[in-house]
mmCIF file of C-alpha atoms in Angstrom:
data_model
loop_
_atom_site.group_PDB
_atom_site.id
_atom_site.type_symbol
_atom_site.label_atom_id
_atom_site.label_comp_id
_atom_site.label_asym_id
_atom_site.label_seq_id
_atom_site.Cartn_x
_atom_site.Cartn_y
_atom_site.Cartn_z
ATOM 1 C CA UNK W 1 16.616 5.071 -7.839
ATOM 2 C CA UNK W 2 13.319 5.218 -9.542
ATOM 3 C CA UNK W 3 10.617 2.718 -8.611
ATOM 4 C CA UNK W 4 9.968 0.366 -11.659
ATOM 5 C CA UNK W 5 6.418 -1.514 -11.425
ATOM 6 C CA UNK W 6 4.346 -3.587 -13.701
ATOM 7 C CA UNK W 7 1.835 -5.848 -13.923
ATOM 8 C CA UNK W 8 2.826 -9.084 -12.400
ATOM 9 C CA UNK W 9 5.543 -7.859 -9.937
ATOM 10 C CA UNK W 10 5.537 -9.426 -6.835
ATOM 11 C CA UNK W 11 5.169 -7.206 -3.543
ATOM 12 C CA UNK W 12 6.851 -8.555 0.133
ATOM 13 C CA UNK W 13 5.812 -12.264 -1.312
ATOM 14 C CA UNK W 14 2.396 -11.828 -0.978
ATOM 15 C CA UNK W 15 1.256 -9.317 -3.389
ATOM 16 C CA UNK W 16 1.067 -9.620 -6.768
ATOM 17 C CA UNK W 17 0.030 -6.198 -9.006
ATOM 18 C CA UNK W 18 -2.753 -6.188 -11.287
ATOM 19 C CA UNK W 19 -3.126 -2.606 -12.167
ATOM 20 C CA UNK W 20 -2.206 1.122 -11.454
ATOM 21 C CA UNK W 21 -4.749 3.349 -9.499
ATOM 22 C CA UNK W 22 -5.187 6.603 -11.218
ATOM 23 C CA UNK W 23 -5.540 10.456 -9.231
ATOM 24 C CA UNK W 24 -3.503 8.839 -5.362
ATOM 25 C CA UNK W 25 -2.484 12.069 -4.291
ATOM 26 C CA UNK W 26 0.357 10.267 -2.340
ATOM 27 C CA UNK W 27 3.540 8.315 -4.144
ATOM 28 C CA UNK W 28 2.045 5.713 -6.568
ATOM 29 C CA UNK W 29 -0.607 2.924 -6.061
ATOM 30 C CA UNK W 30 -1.834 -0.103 -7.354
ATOM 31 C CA UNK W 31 -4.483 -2.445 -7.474
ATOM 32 C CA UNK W 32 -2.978 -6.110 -5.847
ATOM 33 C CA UNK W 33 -3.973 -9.804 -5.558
ATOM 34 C CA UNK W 34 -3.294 -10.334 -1.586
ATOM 35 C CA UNK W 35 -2.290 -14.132 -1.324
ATOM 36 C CA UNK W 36 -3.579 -14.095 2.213
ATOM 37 C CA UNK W 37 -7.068 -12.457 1.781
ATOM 38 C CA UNK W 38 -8.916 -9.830 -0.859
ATOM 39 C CA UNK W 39 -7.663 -7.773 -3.256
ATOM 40 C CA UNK W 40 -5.829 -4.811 -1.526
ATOM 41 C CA UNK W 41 -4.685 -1.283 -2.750
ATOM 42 C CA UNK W 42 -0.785 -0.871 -2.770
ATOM 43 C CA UNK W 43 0.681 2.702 -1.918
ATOM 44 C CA UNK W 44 4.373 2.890 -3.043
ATOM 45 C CA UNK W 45 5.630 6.198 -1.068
ATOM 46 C CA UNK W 46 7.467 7.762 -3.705
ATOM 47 C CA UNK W 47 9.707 9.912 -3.297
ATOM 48 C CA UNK W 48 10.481 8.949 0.149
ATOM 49 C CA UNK W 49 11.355 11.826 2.320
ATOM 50 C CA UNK W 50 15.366 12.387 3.279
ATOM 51 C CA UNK W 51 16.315 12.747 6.563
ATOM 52 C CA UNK W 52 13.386 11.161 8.293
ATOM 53 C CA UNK W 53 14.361 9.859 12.024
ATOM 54 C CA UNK W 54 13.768 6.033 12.293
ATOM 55 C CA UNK W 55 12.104 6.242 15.173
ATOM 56 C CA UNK W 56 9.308 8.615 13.976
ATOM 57 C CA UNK W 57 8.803 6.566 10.536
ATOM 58 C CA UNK W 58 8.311 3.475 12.680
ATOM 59 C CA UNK W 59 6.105 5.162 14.977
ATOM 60 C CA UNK W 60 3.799 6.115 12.190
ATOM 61 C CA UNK W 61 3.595 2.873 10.417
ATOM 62 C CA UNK W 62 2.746 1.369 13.862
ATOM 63 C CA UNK W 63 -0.045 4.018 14.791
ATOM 64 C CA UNK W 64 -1.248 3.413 11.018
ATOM 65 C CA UNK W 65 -1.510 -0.159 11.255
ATOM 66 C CA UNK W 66 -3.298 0.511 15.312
ATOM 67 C CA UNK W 67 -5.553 3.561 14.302
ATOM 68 C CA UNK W 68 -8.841 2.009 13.495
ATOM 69 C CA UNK W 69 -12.105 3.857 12.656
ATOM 70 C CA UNK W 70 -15.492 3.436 10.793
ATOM 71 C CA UNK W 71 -14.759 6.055 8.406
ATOM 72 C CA UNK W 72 -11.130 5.534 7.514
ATOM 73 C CA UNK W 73 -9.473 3.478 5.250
ATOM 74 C CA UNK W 74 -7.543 0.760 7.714
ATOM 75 C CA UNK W 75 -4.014 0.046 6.648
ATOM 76 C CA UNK W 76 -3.775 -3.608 6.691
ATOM 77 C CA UNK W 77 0.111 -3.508 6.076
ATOM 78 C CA UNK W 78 3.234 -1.933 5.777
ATOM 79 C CA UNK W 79 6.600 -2.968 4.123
ATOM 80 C CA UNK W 80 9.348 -2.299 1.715
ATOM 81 C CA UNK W 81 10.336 -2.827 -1.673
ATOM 82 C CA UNK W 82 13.437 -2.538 -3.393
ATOM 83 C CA UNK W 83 13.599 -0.032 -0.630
ATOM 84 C CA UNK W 84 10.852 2.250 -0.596
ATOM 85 C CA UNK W 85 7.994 2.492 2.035
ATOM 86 C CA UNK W 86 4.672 0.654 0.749
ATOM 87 C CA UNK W 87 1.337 0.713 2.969
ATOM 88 C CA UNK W 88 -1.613 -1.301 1.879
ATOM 89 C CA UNK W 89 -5.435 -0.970 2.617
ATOM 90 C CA UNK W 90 -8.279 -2.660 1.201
ATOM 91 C CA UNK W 91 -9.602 -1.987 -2.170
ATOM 92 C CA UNK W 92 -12.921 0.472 -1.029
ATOM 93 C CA UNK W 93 -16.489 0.016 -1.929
ATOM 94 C CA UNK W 94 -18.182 2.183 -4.223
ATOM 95 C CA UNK W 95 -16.129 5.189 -5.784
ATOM 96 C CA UNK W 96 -14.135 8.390 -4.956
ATOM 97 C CA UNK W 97 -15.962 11.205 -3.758
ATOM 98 C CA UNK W 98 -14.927 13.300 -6.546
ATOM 99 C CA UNK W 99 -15.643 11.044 -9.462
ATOM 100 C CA UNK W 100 -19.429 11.486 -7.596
ATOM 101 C CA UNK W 101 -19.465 14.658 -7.692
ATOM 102 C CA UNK W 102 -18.597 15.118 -11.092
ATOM 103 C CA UNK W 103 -21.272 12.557 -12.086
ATOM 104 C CA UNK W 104 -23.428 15.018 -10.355
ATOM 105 C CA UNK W 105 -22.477 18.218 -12.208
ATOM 106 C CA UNK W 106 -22.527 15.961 -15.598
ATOM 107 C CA UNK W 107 -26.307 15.322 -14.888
ATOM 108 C CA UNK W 108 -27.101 18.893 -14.200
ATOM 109 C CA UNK W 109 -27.720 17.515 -9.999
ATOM 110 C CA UNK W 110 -26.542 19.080 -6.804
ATOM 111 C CA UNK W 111 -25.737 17.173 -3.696
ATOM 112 C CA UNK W 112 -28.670 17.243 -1.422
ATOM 113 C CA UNK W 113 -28.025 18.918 2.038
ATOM 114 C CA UNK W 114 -28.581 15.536 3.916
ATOM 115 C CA UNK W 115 -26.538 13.521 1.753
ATOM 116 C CA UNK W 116 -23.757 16.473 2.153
ATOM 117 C CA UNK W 117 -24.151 16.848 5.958
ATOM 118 C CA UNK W 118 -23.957 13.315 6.238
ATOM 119 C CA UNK W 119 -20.727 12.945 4.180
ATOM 120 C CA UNK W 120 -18.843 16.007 5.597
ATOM 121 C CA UNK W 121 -19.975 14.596 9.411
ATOM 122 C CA UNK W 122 -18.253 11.206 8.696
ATOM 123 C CA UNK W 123 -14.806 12.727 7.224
ATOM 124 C CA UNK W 124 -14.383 14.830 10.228
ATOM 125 C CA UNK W 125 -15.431 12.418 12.529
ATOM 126 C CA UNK W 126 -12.597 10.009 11.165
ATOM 127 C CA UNK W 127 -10.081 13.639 10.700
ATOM 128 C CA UNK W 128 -11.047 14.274 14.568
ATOM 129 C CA UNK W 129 -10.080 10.568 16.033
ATOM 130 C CA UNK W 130 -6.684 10.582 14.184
ATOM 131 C CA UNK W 131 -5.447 13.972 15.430
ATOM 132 C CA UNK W 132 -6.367 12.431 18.865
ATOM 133 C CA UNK W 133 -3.934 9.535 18.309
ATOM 134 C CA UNK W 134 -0.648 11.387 19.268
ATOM 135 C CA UNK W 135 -0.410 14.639 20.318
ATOM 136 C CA UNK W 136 3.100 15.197 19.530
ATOM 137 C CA UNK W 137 2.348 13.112 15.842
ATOM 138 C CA UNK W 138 -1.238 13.231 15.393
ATOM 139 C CA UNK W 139 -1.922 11.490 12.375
ATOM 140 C CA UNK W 140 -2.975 14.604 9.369
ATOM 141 C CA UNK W 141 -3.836 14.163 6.082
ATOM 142 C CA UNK W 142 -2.163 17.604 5.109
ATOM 143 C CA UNK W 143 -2.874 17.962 1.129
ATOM 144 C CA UNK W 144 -5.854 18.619 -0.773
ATOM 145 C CA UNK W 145 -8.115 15.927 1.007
ATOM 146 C CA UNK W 146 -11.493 15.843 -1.450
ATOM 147 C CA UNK W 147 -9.192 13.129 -3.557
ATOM 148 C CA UNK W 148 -8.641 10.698 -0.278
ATOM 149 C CA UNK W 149 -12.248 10.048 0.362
ATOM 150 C CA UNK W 150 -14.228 7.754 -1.228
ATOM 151 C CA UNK W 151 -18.105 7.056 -1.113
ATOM 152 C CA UNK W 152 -20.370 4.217 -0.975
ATOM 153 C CA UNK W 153 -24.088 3.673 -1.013
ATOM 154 C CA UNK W 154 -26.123 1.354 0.987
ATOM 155 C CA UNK W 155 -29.108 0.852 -0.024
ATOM 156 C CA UNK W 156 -31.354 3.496 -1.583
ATOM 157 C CA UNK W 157 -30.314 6.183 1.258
ATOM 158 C CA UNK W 158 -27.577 5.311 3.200
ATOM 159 C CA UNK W 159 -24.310 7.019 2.206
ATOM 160 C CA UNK W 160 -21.182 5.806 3.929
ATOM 161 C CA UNK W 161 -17.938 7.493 3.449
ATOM 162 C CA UNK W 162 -14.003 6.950 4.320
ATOM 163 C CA UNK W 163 -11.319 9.327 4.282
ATOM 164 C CA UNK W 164 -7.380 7.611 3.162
ATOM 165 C CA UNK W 165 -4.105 8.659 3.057
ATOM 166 C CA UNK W 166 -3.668 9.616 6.571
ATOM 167 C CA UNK W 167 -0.412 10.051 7.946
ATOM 168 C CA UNK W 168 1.359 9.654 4.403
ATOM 169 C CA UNK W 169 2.706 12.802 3.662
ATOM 170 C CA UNK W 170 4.896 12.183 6.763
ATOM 171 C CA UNK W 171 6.758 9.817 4.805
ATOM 172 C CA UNK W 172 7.076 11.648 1.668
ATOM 173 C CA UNK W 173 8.911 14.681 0.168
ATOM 174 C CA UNK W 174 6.077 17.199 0.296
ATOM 175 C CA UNK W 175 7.300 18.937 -3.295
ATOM 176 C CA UNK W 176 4.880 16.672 -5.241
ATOM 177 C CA UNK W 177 1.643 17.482 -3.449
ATOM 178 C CA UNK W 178 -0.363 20.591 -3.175
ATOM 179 C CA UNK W 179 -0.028 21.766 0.498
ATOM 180 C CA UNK W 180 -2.890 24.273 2.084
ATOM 181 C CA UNK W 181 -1.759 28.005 2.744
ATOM 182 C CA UNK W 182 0.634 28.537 5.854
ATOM 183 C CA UNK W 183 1.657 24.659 5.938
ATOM 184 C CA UNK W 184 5.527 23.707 7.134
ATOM 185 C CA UNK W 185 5.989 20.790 4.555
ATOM 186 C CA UNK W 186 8.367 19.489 7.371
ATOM 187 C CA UNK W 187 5.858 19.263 9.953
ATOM 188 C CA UNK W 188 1.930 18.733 8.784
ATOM 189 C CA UNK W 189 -0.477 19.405 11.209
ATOM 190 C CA UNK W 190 -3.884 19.526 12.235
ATOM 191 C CA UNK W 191 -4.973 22.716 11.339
ATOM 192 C CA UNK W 192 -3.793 21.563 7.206
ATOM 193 C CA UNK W 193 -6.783 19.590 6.959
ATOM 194 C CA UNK W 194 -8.915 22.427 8.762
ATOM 195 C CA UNK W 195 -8.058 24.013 5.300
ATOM 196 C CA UNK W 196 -9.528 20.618 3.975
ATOM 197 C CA UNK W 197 -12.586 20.308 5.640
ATOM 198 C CA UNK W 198 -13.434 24.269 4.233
ATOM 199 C CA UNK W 199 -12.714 22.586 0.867
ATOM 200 C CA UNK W 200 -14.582 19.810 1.005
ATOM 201 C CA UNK W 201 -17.551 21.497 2.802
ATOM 202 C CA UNK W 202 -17.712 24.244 0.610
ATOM 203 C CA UNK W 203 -17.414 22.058 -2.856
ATOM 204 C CA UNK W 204 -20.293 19.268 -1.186
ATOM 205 C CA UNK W 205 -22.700 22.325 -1.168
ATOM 206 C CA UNK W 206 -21.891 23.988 -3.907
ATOM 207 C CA UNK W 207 -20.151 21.620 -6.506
ATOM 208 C CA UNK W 208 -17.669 24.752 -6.445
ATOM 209 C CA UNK W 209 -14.147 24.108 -6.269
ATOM 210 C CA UNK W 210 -12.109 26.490 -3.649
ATOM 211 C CA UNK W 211 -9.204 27.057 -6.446
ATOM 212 C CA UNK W 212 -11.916 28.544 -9.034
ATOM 213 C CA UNK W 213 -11.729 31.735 -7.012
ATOM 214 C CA UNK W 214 -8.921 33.872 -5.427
ATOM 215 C CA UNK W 215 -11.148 36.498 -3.802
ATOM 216 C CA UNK W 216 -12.557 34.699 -0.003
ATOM 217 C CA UNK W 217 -15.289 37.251 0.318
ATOM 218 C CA UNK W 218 -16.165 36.691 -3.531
ATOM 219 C CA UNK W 219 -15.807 32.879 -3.201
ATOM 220 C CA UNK W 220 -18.095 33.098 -0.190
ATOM 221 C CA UNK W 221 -20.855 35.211 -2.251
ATOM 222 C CA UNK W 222 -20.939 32.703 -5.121
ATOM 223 C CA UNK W 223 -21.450 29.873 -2.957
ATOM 224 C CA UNK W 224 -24.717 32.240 -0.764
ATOM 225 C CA UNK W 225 -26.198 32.177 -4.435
ATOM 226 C CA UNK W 226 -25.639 28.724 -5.305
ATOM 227 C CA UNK W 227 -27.495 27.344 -1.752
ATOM 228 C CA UNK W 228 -29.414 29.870 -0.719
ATOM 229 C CA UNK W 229 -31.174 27.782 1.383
ATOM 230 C CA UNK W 230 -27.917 27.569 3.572
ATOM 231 C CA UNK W 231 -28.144 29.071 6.561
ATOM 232 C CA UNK W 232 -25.010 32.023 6.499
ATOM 233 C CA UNK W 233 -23.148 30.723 9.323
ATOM 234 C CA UNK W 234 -22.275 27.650 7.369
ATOM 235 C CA UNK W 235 -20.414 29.983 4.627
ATOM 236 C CA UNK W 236 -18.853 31.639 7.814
ATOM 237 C CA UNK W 237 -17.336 28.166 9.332
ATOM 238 C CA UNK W 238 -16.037 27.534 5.948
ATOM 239 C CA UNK W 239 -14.321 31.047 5.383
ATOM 240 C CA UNK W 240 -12.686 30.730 8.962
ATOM 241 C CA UNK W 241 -11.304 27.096 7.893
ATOM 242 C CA UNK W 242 -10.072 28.450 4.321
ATOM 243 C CA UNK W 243 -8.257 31.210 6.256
ATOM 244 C CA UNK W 244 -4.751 31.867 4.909
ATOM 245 C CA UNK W 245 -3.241 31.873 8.097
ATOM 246 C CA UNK W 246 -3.514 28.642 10.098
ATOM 247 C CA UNK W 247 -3.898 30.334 13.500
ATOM 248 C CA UNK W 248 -7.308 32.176 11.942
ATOM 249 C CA UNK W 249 -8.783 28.533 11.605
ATOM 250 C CA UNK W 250 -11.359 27.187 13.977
ATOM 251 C CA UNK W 251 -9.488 25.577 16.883
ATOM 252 C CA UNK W 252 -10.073 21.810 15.836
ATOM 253 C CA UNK W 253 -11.582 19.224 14.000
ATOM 254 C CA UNK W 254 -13.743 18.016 16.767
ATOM 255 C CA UNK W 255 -15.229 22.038 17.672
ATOM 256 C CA UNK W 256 -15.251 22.363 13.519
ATOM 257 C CA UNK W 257 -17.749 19.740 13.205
ATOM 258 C CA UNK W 258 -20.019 20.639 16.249
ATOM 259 C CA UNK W 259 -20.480 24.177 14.201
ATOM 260 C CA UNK W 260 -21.885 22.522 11.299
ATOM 261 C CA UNK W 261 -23.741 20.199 13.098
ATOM 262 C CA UNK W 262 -25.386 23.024 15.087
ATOM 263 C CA UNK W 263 -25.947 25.084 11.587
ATOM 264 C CA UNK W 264 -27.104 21.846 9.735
ATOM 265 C CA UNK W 265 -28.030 18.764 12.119
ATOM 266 C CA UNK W 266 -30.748 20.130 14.169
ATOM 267 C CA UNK W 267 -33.750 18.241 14.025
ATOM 268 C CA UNK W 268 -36.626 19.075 11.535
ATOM 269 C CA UNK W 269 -39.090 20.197 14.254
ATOM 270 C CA UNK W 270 -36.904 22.752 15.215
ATOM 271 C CA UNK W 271 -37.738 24.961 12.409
ATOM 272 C CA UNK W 272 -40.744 22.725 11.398
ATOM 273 C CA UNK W 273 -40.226 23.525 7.550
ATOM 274 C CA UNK W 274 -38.559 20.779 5.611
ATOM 275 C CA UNK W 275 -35.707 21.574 3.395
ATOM 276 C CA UNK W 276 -36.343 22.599 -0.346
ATOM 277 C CA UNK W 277 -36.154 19.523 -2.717
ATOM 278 C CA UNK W 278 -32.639 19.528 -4.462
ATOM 279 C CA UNK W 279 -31.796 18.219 -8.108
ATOM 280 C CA UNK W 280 -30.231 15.336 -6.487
ATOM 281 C CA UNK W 281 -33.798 13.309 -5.422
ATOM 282 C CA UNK W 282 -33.190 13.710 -2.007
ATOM 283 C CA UNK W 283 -34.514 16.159 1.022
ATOM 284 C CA UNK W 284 -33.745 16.759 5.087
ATOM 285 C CA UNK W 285 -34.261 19.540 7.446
ATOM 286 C CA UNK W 286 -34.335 23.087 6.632
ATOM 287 C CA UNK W 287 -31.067 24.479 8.346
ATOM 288 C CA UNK W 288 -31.816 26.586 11.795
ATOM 289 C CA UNK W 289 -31.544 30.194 12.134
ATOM 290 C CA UNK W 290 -28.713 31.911 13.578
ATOM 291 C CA UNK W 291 -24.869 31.364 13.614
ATOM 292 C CA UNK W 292 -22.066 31.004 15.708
ATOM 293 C CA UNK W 293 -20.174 33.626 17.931
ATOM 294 C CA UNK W 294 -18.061 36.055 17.046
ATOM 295 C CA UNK W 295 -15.380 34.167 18.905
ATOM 296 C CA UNK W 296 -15.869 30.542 17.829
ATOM 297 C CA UNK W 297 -15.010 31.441 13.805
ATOM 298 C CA UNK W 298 -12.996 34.175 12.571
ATOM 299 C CA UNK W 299 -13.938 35.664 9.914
ATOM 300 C CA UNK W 300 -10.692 36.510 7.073
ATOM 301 C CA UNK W 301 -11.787 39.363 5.487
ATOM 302 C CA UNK W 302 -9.899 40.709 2.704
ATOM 303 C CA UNK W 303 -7.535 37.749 2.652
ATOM 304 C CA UNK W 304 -7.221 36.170 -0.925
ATOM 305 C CA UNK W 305 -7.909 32.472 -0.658
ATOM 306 C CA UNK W 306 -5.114 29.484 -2.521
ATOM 307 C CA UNK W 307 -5.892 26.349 -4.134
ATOM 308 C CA UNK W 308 -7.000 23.597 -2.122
#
């Protein structure tokens, strides 16, 4: 039966829907009145996957509610109405990452390499802790992740960002979303939003979408001569997470993020020359020399890259 909502409808008598949320990659969502504290974001998971053991979808609505992290959206609460699966999270400060980045490219502005490190160090710092919450059911995010994180700014230079939606696809039927190359839609796993993380790392720098391209190796030499000022390894860690086959992908989250933090993070004395001043207002450290072993990120030559 298809899920009828409108304005007005009451949720689990307590929330009461003010308006729909456009571009949730999972089910549908809404904007709510929460009669027991603020306004909260509704996700209706629609369609609900068949066959789903009880067990496991109570599981994951229990880890969801537990998992709790600086750079995640919490889930607040979980229900049902008129049958279908609902989770609700706070409405987030400040806006989705991509509406940002468009604002960028609409202004002729790139994202500077600090304000890029910073974001694509908080997502995987939030990615890494919820793959550590189960090892049998770690909790993924599994689809094209860019439209689950949202940005805020504090103050003139702090950027603060939050990645949603994790654990959802679990719940639904995976025919409505866009799954990375290699996925089983039965059984999402980490190394989906490795295939995420090459995404978003690779659009941050470049304002270049993955799914513009179908060539890696030519993807990789567009995005050298938009940043040239990127150190190559960084174009290698996101080749090896855009891999086509999931066992070519970095090993983790956690090891993914230590690359770029040793090909971007190092501290400006290190190479004593700050980094170039970028359209976007903003400067940090020129990124070091050097790259990572031969061993650590394998390189997926010749493969022909799908839409993130």
């Amino acid at each position: 039966m298809a899920l009828s909502l409108a304005t007005g409808h009451g949720i689990a008598g307590r929330y009461h829907l003010r308006a729909p949320v456009s571009d949730a990659p999972f089910g549908e969502r809404w904007r709510a009145v929460d009669d027991d504290g603020p306004e909260a974001w509704i996700t209706f998971l629609t369609p609900p996957r068949a066959k789903i053991p009880t067990y496991i979808r109570d599981g994951l609505l229990a880890a969801l509610r537990d998992f709790g992290h600086p750079h995640a959206r919490a889930v607040t609460d979980t229900g049902t109405h008129t049958d279908t699966l609902f989770v609700a999270t706070g409405v987030p400060p400040g806006q989705p990452l991509r509406a940002w980045l468009v604002d960028l490219r609409a202004q002729g502005r790139s994202v500077a390499l600090r304000d890029a490190r910073t974001i694509f160090d908080q997502v995987t710092q939030a990615l890494a802790a919820a793959h550590r919450v189960d090892n049998d059911n770690p909790l993924v995010h599994g689809a094209t992740l860019i439209e689950s994180v949202t940005l805020e700014r504090r103050g003139e230079v702090q950027l603060v960002a939050a990645v949603g939606d994790l654990g959802l696809l679990t719940l639904i039927e995976p025919q409505s979303v866009t799954l990375p190359p290699g996925a089983d839609p039965e059984r999402p796993l980490p190394t989906d939003d490795l295939f995420g993380v090459g995404a978003l790392l690779a659009e941050l720098l470049t304002g270049i979408a993955p799914g513009s391209y179908h060539d890696v190796d030519a993807l990789m030499a567009r995005f050298a001569v938009a940043r040239p000022e990127v150190d190559p390894s960084v174009w290698r860690i996101a080749q090896a997470c855009l891999c086509l086959d999931p066992a070519g992908r970095p090993a983790n989250m956690g090891r993914v993020r230590e690359m770029i933090r040793g090909a971007l993070w190092a501290p400006r004395e290190i190479r004593g020359t700050p980094e170039p001043r970028r359209d976007s207002g903003s400067s940090g450290t020129q990124p070091p020399g050097g790259g990572v072993s031969s061993g650590a990120v394998r390189k997926n030559a010749g493969t022909r890259a799908a839409t993130s």
